[in-house]
Amino acid sequence: MSAQFEAGRPFVFDALSSLIEYVFPVTEDGELAESSDNELSPDGIEAVRHLLLKFLEGSYEDDLNYKLPSMVYMKRVLSKHNSPSSDMNADDSMHPEQEWITM
């Protein structure tokens, strides 16, 4: 993957952030928009969560430059994915990433 190389990391993160901005839009007051015509499948959401977690943890050569923006995007993805209106969340168990994001 391109994110493993320092030169490719900005490109991968920019693409990931563009996807999140498109699929999980926020309102003018910064709240997550109630509905969006754009959706990701559960597998797509899992892939986005996985990539964000790698950026959050500095998994790519201990690069923590993307930690703060990753936290913001992870919160957005998890709040939409785990919202009461989401039928993808079959159980109420908290994901490991969510435990320390909500602290």
GROMACS .gro file of C-alpha atoms in nm:
model
  103
    1MET     CA    1   0.000   0.000   0.000
    2SER     CA    2   0.115   0.351  -0.079
    3ALA     CA    3   0.074   0.467   0.283
    4GLN     CA    4   0.371   0.253   0.382
    5PHE     CA    5   0.595   0.500   0.200
    6GLU     CA    6   0.635   0.853   0.332
    7ALA     CA    7   0.573   1.010  -0.010
    8GLY     CA    8   0.249   0.817  -0.057
    9ARG     CA    9   0.100   0.885   0.285
   10PRO     CA   10  -0.044   1.231   0.209
   11PHE     CA   11  -0.205   1.096  -0.108
   12VAL     CA   12  -0.370   0.804   0.075
   13PHE     CA   13  -0.488   1.018   0.366
   14ASP     CA   14  -0.625   1.285   0.131
   15ALA     CA   15  -0.824   1.022  -0.059
   16LEU     CA   16  -0.952   0.874   0.267
   17SER     CA   17  -1.052   1.214   0.405
   18SER     CA   18  -1.227   1.305   0.079
   19LEU     CA   19  -1.428   0.984   0.097
   20ILE     CA   20  -1.527   1.052   0.458
   21GLU     CA   21  -1.623   1.414   0.382
   22TYR     CA   22  -1.839   1.292   0.094
   23VAL     CA   23  -2.010   1.000   0.269
   24PHE     CA   24  -2.036   1.150   0.621
   25PRO     CA   25  -2.109   1.521   0.567
   26VAL     CA   26  -2.144   1.765   0.855
   27THR     CA   27  -2.384   2.056   0.888
   28GLU     CA   28  -2.275   2.420   0.920
   29ASP     CA   29  -2.272   2.392   1.300
   30GLY     CA   30  -2.035   2.093   1.285
   31GLU     CA   31  -2.291   1.824   1.360
   32LEU     CA   32  -2.311   1.507   1.154
   33ALA     CA   33  -2.580   1.544   0.887
   34GLU     CA   34  -2.890   1.336   0.959
   35SER     CA   35  -2.912   1.174   0.620
   36SER     CA   36  -2.696   1.146   0.316
   37ASP     CA   37  -2.772   0.998  -0.022
   38ASN     CA   38  -2.423   0.847  -0.016
   39GLU     CA   39  -2.358   0.535   0.183
   40LEU     CA   40  -2.083   0.282   0.240
   41SER     CA   41  -2.143  -0.087   0.283
   42PRO     CA   42  -2.052  -0.241   0.620
   43ASP     CA   43  -1.737  -0.380   0.456
   44GLY     CA   44  -1.652  -0.033   0.325
   45ILE     CA   45  -1.696   0.120   0.670
   46GLU     CA   46  -1.476  -0.151   0.819
   47ALA     CA   47  -1.203  -0.080   0.560
   48VAL     CA   48  -1.218   0.294   0.637
   49ARG     CA   49  -1.201   0.225   1.013
   50HIS     CA   50  -0.904  -0.004   0.960
   51LEU     CA   51  -0.711   0.254   0.758
   52LEU     CA   52  -0.792   0.535   1.002
   53LEU     CA   53  -0.675   0.319   1.290
   54LYS     CA   54  -0.342   0.260   1.116
   55PHE     CA   55  -0.295   0.636   1.074
   56LEU     CA   56  -0.409   0.696   1.433
   57GLU     CA   57  -0.161   0.450   1.580
   58GLY     CA   58   0.128   0.567   1.364
   59SER     CA   59   0.154   0.220   1.210
   60TYR     CA   60   0.333   0.361   0.907
   61GLU     CA   61   0.693   0.408   1.027
   62ASP     CA   62   0.569   0.560   1.356
   63ASP     CA   63   0.440   0.863   1.163
   64LEU     CA   64   0.197   1.046   1.394
   65ASN     CA   65   0.141   1.347   1.167
   66TYR     CA   66  -0.210   1.222   1.088
   67LYS     CA   67  -0.313   1.133   1.443
   68LEU     CA   68  -0.536   1.435   1.514
   69PRO     CA   69  -0.721   1.441   1.181
   70SER     CA   70  -0.761   1.063   1.205
   71MET     CA   71  -0.929   1.102   1.543
   72VAL     CA   72  -1.176   1.354   1.403
   73TYR     CA   73  -1.261   1.131   1.108
   74MET     CA   74  -1.277   0.816   1.324
   75LYS     CA   75  -1.526   0.988   1.554
   76ARG     CA   76  -1.737   1.083   1.253
   77VAL     CA   77  -1.733   0.731   1.107
   78LEU     CA   78  -1.803   0.560   1.439
   79SER     CA   79  -2.081   0.799   1.539
   80LYS     CA   80  -2.262   0.743   1.210
   81HIS     CA   81  -2.193   0.368   1.211
   82ASN     CA   82  -2.308   0.322   1.571
   83SER     CA   83  -2.601   0.564   1.567
   84PRO     CA   84  -2.942   0.432   1.680
   85SER     CA   85  -3.074   0.473   1.326
   86SER     CA   86  -2.802   0.249   1.188
   87ASP     CA   87  -2.924  -0.102   1.127
   88MET     CA   88  -2.569  -0.227   1.069
   89ASN     CA   89  -2.497  -0.230   1.444
   90ALA     CA   90  -2.650  -0.561   1.550
   91ASP     CA   91  -2.501  -0.558   1.899
   92ASP     CA   92  -2.421  -0.282   2.145
   93SER     CA   93  -2.058  -0.383   2.199
   94MET     CA   94  -1.808  -0.101   2.179
   95HIS     CA   95  -1.527  -0.124   1.928
   96PRO     CA   96  -1.174  -0.105   2.079
   97GLU     CA   97  -1.108   0.223   1.894
   98GLN     CA   98  -1.426   0.372   2.033
   99GLU     CA   99  -1.328   0.304   2.395
  100TRP     CA  100  -1.038   0.548   2.398
  101ILE     CA  101  -1.196   0.798   2.157
  102THR     CA  102  -1.487   0.849   2.398
  103MET     CA  103  -1.259   0.895   2.701
   0.00000   0.00000   0.00000
